[in-house]
Amino acid sequence: MLLRLSTLFVRTLREDPVDAEVASHRLLVRAGYIRRAAPGIYTWLPLGLRVLAKVEQVVREEMAAAGAQEVHFPALLPKEPYESTGRWSEYGPNIFRLKDRKGGDYLLAPTHEEMFTLLVKDLYSSYKDLPLQLFQIQTKYRDEARPRAGLIRGREFVMKDAYSFDVDDAGLDASYAAQRAAYQRIFDRLGLEYVVVAATSGAMGGSRSEEFLTPTPIGEDTFVRSAGGYAANVEAVTTVAPAAVDWSDAPSAHVEDTPDTPTIDTLVALANAKFARPDREWTAADTLKNVVLALVQPTGERELVVVGLPGDREVDLKRLEASVAPAEVEPAGDADFAAHPELVRGYLGPGVLGPNVEVAEGAERTAVRYLLDPRVVAGTRWITGANQPGRHVFDLVAGRDFTADGTVEAAEVRAGDPAPDGSGPLELARGIEIGHIFQLGRKYAQALGLTVLDQNGKAQVVTMGSYGIGVTRVLAALAEANHDERGLAWPAHVAPAHVHVVAAGKDPAVFEAAESIATTLAGRGVEVLYDDRPKATPGVKFADAELFGVPLVVVVGRGLADGVVEVRPRVGGTAEQVPLAEAPDRVAELVDDLLAD
Amino acid sequence: MLLRLSTLFVRTLREDPVDAEVASHRLLVRAGYIRRAAPGIYTWLPLGLRVLAKVEQVVREEMAAAGAQEVHFPALLPKEPYESTGRWSEYGPNIFRLKDRKGGDYLLAPTHEEMFTLLVKDLYSSYKDLPLQLFQIQTKYRDEARPRAGLIRGREFVMKDAYSFDVDDAGLDASYAAQRAAYQRIFDRLGLEYVVVAATSGAMGGSRSEEFLTPTPIGEDTFVRSAGGYAANVEAVTTVAPAAVDWSDAPSAHVEDTPDTPTIDTLVALANAKFARPDREWTAADTLKNVVLALVQPTGERELVVVGLPGDREVDLKRLEASVAPAEVEPAGDADFAAHPELVRGYLGPGVLGPNVEVAEGAERTAVRYLLDPRVVAGTRWITGANQPGRHVFDLVAGRDFTADGTVEAAEVRAGDPAPDGSGPLELARGIEIGHIFQLGRKYAQALGLTVLDQNGKAQVVTMGSYGIGVTRVLAALAEANHDERGLAWPAHVAPAHVHVVAAGKDPAVFEAAESIATTLAGRGVEVLYDDRPKATPGVKFADAELFGVPLVVVVGRGLADGVVEVRPRVGGTAEQVPLAEAPDRVAELVDDLLAD
């Protein structure tokens, strides 16, 4: 394959696109791989499409190796199956909905659990037909509230989604393990570092799920790891609650004047100044912070709740959303406080929430639900709002003086927190979710009536798994992991070409030699990008070569007078001066080495 | 490649699907290649997807050979570019429209002229960048009023769309010729018979277009051919108007009582009975039929018109629609006649329409536009309605007694009509449109501002072509052209496999021999579908083999006792008894022959 830059449909940009925050987005646009068509919606140019096809091919091969069969579903689908499982409403504004000319409701599918379930129901009826794994590589749609980071969070994107169908739990375990292993091979082959972490299932439902994350500081997901092998998305971390504390010798709660202390910092400062205790200073960890939030259901129904958590932790909205899915969470606004005068902003405490502390004069006990961080166990003692402006209550004891309507995982996870499985303190890192595998269990099969007859002729509900890879996102993750300040630097097996030949000079001999190397290599099956542009300067050509990121660069230029060309890797390694006649052999050899990795 | 039927995700059906009118639809569903997901929207099962991939590969290779570069645009696109060219409204209810969560207007693209134009504008600026040809193989959407015939007229379908960009008309001619030649190679390689016919451009606009039709009685398109080489879609046929006739010795028009003659047949019968002329009988060709129709614009605006044409011809709604595009045409209804009492149903004539015949007492001259068939030239003499119930006017002379608001191509084309280029009488046939190529000219570039600087530094509007192949429709056309009453019968290069090995019997030796042949062939690169189902009877397996349509069938069965297997083509040819040990060689040889065709 020989691509000539003189005719290739590509233009590089020297300037970063204004909306690009991350390197993959910036460089894929600048190098002419993709182009924005609308927010979160991209056009693929020839170089980008070549990389995408190579990534898809790796995915396709490993799916086949895992025993999954390829099918292809429509993107445009009728509402009914998604209504049967509740997802039509659960997805809320996150899916694109439309009507056809007859008024029928349709959606652009975000994933295809329902359709796969119905198709298997349509074709299969016996336990002998199972196990079954199906997959597709297909264009998916999500109407993201905030499409961002180019291909990383788009609204139209390519996904590989696979589904497994088994008669029993052991079968599901085996299918899940096969897909999990295929994912490991895929990311290994792509040279993409990954961690597998426990995850929450969100709108997908099901009992167990794991995410494949590629670690990068620009990742949207935060995950934790312990030295003892625990790994999870922060959304899936369950808080280790301390043991309850004996409160028998705790003093009674007492309300104090704490003027001008609407924040934890000002409260702690005042507590240490006015109410110092002998043994140690007050810290934020001694305070109980109460945050008013709204849970918004996909139907639009909006419920205020108050979340109580230790004052040294912030609320992590994504963790809270994972706990209350499919609801989304938003901060309470002025209108909420106006509607609930009993919630005294800045001085809010469980006094109006729990049953056991007297309600201040003129205040009402609220009907807003109160949810507590799991760390606030019975017997713990807190400084917290007294539900009156400028006043806080001290020595308020959980379980004795207040209770809650439940606990909730809303607090941020911090480095050093204990792993839930006791395997040591947690480290935090950021990553991009590149794969997600779910044991769905029987949720979809039950809702849509997918059963098979077992050995005894009895109908059994099928148990399912669902396995996704964001193919376009993987491409972006590869760009994130393989670039420098000058451009992209693709691994050989996904690069748009293996070799970039640069005719660097004006002398016809330069073009003649470069042409000869390029065509010789292409004739031997090497994929060549050849910069044959007659007018571009060597400087422009070198800059473009660095932007494109083809792994090997062959420069035919000044050295030609001495009968040599330069062969250099795009990153790392050193440049070699190779005699012209030997160049094709040497380059082909280097390409083989790169592809063998 | 070895596909085992024991695990392949497929089920054949013995019964035709109730909604299937044509063989390709019926057989592709029954053989488990596709499955309906919604009206005009299909899911691809493994066998279907394999055929589709092969068809796509032929298209991709020939596009590359023609110099077109592959890109990929989104299906979900914002309204604005389509509004700039007027297509947002021109497509009327034929496109799927939707809003995103922010209320922005989007569509599911029916074709991508606008986006390609904008992308080239974005990247290119000089005449030196041209010529350029780009293509994509992509999923497209049209909200057809009547999706039908399975893949032939769907609402979600795969299309190859290519676009050419040139600085001048000669360049466009060359690009058009290159694409036209590529289309011929594609259909030749697919073994699909085709004719290239002149066509109308419809909502696409532009100056010249041709369709590739594959002849079949179930085709939706009617085309004409003359012995002299003229070929056109009937929609593109222009009527040969006869020369004007001298009316100087024509008698005056006279109104006669013609009770109970609301149809042409009854009118002709009465004319011959009551108003016989000496030289010859009256025929329908002597009458002028006036048909009330409504033109419905994409905006919904509805205009009544009366179309006058010789009484021996019917109105061809598709021809009329091509003439009045983007308007659609519908018959007038009771409400229309109620609103226009001057249009006397069954006795309507140009008297209320043209200026020269006196309006009957009590009747009003209508404001409804009157459009005439081009055959109704000045001097032609007609029997037509007198705009009074039970009365017709005789010897009404066009040009003398009535005129019209214009002519229109609304009458059906009939076998024997003269070719517009004088190349002889026309024959009619039906076909499926499998490709359509357009010289768009400067319509899109003008609307969207795509210019390049020429040699003199002057901005020139680019001239464009647009070239489409309905890939999924081509697959259906292949199935139409390659089947018999028992099932599909694919050409080898698009078949889902080259060889179908049937283990026909219960003896373990049968399975052992079949397995050996299947794996040996697969190991030699032959694509094998192996029916290894342990319980299915030979009869079921043979029926399925005929349904699937793999070109070579190898039966391992009764002959095994004599050391032979049967090798037979799915259609034509004769069965051979081949010694077991020689079977792989012989089959591989036959496959090579088939693929060499």
Short mmCIF file of C-alpha atoms in Angstrom, two decimals, chain B residues 47 109 159 202 389 489 491 509:
data_model
loop_
_atom_site.label_atom_id
_atom_site.label_comp_id
_atom_site.label_asym_id
_atom_site.label_seq_id
_atom_site.Cartn_x
_atom_site.Cartn_y
_atom_site.Cartn_z
CA LEU B 47 -24.40 -15.54 6.96
CA ALA B 109 -28.59 11.72 6.62
CA MET B 159 -24.88 2.90 0.73
CA GLY B 202 -34.95 14.51 -8.30
CA PRO B 389 -73.03 16.58 -16.26
CA ALA B 489 -27.81 -19.80 -5.25
CA PRO B 491 -22.17 -16.62 -7.19
CA ALA B 509 -17.83 -42.81 9.81
#
